[in-house]
Short mmCIF file of C-alpha atoms in Angstrom, two decimals:
data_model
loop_
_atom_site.label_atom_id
_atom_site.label_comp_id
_atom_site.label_asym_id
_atom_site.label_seq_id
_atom_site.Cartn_x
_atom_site.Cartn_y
_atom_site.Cartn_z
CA UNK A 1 -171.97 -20.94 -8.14
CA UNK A 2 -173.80 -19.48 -11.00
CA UNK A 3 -173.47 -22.45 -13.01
CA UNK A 4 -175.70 -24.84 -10.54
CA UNK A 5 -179.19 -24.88 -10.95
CA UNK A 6 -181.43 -22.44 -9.01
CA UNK A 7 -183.12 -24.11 -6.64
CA UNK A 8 -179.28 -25.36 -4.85
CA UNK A 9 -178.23 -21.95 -5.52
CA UNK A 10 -181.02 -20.83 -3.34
CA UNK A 11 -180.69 -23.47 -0.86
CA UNK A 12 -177.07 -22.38 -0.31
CA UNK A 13 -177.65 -18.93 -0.09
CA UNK A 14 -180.62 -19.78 2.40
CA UNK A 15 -178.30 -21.55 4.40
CA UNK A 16 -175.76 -18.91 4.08
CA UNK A 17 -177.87 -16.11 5.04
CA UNK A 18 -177.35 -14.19 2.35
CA UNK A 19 -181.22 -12.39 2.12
CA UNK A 20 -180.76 -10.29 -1.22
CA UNK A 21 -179.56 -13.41 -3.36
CA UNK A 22 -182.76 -15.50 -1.78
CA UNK A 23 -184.54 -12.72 -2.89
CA UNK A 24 -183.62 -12.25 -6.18
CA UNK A 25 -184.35 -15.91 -6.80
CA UNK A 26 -187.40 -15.97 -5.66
CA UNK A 27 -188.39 -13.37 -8.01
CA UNK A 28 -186.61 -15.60 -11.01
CA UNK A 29 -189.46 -18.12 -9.87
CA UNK A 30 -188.15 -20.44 -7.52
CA UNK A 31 -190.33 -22.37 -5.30
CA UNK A 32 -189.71 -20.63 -1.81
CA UNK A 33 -190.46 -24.49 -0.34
CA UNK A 34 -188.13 -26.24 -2.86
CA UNK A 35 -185.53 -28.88 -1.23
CA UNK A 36 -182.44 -29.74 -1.40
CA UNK A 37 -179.36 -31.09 0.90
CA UNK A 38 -181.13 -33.55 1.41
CA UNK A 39 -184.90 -32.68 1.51
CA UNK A 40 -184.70 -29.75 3.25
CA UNK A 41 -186.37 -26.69 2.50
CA UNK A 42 -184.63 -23.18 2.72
CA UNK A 43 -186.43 -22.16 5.85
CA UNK A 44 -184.95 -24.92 7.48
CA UNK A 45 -181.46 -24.16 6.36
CA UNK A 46 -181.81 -20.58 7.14
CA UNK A 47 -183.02 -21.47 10.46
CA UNK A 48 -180.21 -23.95 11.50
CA UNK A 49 -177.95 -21.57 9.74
CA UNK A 50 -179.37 -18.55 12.81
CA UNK A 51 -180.22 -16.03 10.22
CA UNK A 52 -183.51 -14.51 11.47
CA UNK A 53 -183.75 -12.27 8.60
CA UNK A 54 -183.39 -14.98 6.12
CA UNK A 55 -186.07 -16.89 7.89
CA UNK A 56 -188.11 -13.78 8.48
CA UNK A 57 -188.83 -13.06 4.83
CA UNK A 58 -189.26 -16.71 3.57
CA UNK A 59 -192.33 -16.99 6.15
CA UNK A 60 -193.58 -13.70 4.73
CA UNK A 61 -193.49 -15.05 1.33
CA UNK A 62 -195.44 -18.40 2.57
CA UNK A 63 -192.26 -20.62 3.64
CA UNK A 64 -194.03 -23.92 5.11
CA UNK A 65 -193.03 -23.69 8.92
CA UNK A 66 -193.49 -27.27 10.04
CA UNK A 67 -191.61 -28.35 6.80
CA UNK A 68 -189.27 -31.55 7.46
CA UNK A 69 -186.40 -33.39 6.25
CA UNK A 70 -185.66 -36.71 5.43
CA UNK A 71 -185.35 -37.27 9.25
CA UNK A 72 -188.45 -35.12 10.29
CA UNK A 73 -186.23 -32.56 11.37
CA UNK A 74 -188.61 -29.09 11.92
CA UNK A 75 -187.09 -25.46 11.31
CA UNK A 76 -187.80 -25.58 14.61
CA UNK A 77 -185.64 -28.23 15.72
CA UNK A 78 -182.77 -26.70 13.45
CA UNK A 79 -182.63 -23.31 15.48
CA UNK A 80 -182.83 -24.75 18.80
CA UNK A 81 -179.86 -26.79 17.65
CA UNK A 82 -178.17 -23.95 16.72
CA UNK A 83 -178.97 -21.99 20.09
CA UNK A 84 -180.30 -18.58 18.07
CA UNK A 85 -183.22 -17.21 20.47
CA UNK A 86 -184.59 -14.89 17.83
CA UNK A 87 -185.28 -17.77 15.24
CA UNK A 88 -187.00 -19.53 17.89
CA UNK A 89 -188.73 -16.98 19.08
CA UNK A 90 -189.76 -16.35 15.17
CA UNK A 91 -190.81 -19.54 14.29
CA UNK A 92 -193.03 -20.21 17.28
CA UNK A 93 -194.84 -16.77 16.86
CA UNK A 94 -195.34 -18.00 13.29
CA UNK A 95 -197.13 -21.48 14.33
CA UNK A 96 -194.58 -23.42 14.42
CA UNK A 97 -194.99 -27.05 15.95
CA UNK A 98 -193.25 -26.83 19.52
CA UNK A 99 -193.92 -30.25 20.52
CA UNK A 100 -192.90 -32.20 17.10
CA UNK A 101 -190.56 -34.98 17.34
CA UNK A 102 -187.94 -36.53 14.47
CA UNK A 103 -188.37 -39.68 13.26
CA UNK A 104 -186.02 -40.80 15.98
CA UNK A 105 -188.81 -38.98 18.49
CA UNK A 106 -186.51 -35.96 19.07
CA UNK A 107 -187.90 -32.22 19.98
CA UNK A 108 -186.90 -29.32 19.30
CA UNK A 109 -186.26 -28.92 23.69
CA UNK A 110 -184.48 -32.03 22.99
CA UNK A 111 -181.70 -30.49 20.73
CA UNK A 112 -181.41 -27.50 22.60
CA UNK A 113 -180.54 -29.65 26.04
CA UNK A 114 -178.25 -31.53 23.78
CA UNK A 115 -176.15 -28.93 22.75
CA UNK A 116 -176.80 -26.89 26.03
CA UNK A 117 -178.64 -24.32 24.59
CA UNK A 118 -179.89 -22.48 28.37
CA UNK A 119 -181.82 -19.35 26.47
CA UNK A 120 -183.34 -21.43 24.21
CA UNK A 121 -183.96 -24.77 26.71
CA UNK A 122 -185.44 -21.50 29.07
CA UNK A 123 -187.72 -19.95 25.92
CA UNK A 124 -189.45 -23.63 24.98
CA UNK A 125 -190.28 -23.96 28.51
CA UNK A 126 -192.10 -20.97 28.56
CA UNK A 127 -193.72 -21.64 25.45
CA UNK A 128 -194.68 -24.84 27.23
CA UNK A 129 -193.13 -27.34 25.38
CA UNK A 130 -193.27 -30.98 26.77
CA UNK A 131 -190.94 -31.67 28.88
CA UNK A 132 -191.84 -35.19 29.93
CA UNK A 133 -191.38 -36.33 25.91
CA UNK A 134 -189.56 -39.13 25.24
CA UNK A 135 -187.50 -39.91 22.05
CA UNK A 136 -187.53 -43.65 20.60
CA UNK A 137 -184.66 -44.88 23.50
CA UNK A 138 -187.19 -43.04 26.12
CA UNK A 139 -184.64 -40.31 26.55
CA UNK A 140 -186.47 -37.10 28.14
CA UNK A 141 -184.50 -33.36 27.25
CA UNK A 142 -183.15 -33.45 31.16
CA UNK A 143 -181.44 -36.75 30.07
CA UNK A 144 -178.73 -35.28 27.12
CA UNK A 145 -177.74 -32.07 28.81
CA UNK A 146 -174.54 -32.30 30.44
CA UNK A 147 -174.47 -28.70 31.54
CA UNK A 148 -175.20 -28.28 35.51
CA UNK A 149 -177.68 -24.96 35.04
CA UNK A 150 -179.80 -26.46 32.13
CA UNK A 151 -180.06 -29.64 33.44
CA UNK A 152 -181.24 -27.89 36.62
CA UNK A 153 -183.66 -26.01 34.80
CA UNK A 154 -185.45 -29.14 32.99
CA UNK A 155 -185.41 -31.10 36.34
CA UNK A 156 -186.84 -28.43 38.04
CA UNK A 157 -190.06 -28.26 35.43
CA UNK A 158 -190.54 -32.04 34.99
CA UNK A 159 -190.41 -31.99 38.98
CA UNK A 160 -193.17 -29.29 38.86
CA UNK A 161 -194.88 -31.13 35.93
CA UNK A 162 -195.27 -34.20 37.75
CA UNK A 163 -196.13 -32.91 41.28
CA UNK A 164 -198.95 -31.17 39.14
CA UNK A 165 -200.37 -34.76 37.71
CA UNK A 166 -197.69 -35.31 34.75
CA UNK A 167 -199.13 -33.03 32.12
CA UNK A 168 -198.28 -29.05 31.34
CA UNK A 169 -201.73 -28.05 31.29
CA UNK A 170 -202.26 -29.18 34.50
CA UNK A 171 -198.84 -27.95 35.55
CA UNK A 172 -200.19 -24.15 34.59
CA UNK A 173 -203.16 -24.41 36.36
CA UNK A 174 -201.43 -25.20 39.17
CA UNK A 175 -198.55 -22.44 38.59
CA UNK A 176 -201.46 -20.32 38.46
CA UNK A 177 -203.43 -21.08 41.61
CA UNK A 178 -200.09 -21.11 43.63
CA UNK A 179 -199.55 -17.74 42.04
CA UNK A 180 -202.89 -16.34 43.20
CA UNK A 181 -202.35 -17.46 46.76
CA UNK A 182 -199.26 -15.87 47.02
CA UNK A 183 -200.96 -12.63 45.85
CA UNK A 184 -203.76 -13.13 48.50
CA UNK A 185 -201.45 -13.66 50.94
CA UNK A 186 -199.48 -10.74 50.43
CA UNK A 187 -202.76 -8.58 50.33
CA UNK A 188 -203.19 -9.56 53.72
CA UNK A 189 -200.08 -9.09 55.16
CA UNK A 190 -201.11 -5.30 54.45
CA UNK A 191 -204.98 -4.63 54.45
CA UNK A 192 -207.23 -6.22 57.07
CA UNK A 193 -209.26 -9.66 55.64
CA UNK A 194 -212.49 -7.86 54.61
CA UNK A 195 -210.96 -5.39 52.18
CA UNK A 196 -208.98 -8.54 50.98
CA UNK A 197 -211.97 -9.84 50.39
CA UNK A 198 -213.61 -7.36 48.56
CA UNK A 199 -210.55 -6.89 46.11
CA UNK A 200 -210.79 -11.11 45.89
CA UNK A 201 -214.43 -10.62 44.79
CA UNK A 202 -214.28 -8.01 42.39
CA UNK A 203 -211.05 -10.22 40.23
CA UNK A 204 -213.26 -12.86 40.37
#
């Protein structure tokens, strides 16, 4: 491999997850956002690759997180692909775009439901990605899984999306308000109504 030129060679070993050979190229001067394979930068290889550490230390050394392919494919969308938890998790602390779509208008909660990726589907949804996105056949995410439990869980959240006026905000605020009845109500069930009240008051 020594023979190719750097930039593949660090492309490969990106992709490969192997962190000290990234490293030492970087320090021979290779862009950390150079591309290759086609277009796509190292971040994105190490993150469809699963290699948290690998994408760990390219961010820290100013890896572009929303960096795409010659199909707008994100980071992002490579990891939740590739079902790794920990590079998702990584990437979205890090900014990444949770909502971005390919150039054939699919998400990164897209991919995941494709390739049944339950953890990850699980971790967007919390993150509140959109689940009521549509790809350019006007696919949603609940319409590629074929696995019964992640299918479940998208249909239950674009149920509770809708009921809440079609968009996540409102969907939170509602999650919310249910949330704070349910706390109300079980204040009452042991206190009488006006220390309920005060406690009410006083959160307020």
């Amino acid at each position: 491999m020594n023979n190719l030129p750097l930039p593949i060679q660090y492309a490969i070993y990106a992709r490969n997850g192997n962190l000290s050979k990234v490293k030492k190229l970087l320090a021979q001067g290779v862009n950390v956002n150079s591309r290759h394979d086609p277009d796509k930068t190292a971040l994105l290889q190490a993150a469809g690759g699963g290699h948290n550490h690998v994408v760990k230390y390219l961010i820290s050394k100013g890896a572009a997180i929303n960096s795409r392919d010659y199909t707008d494919t994100t980071p992002l969308m490579a990891a939740a692909a590739h079902g790794s938890e920990r590079v998702v998790r990584t990437l979205l602390d890090a900014g990444a775009n949770i909502n971005a779509q390919s150039t054939h208008g699919f998400t990164a909660l897209m991919y995941a439901a494709l390739w049944n990726r339950q953890g990850v589907v699980r971790l967007l949804l919390e993150r509140k990605a959109r689940v009521n996105f549509k790809n350019s056949q006007g696919l949603q995410a609940v319409n590629f899984s074929n696995n019964y439990n992640t299918k479940r869980l998208l249909a239950e959240r674009k149920a509770r999306v809708n009921a809440a006026g079609g968009t996540i905000a409102k969907y939170h605020r509602a999650s919310t308000i249910r949330r704070k009845a349910a706390s109300i109500a079980a204040m009452r069930r042991q206190f009488p109504n006006n220390v309920v009240r005060r406690i009410t008051s006083i959160r307020q």
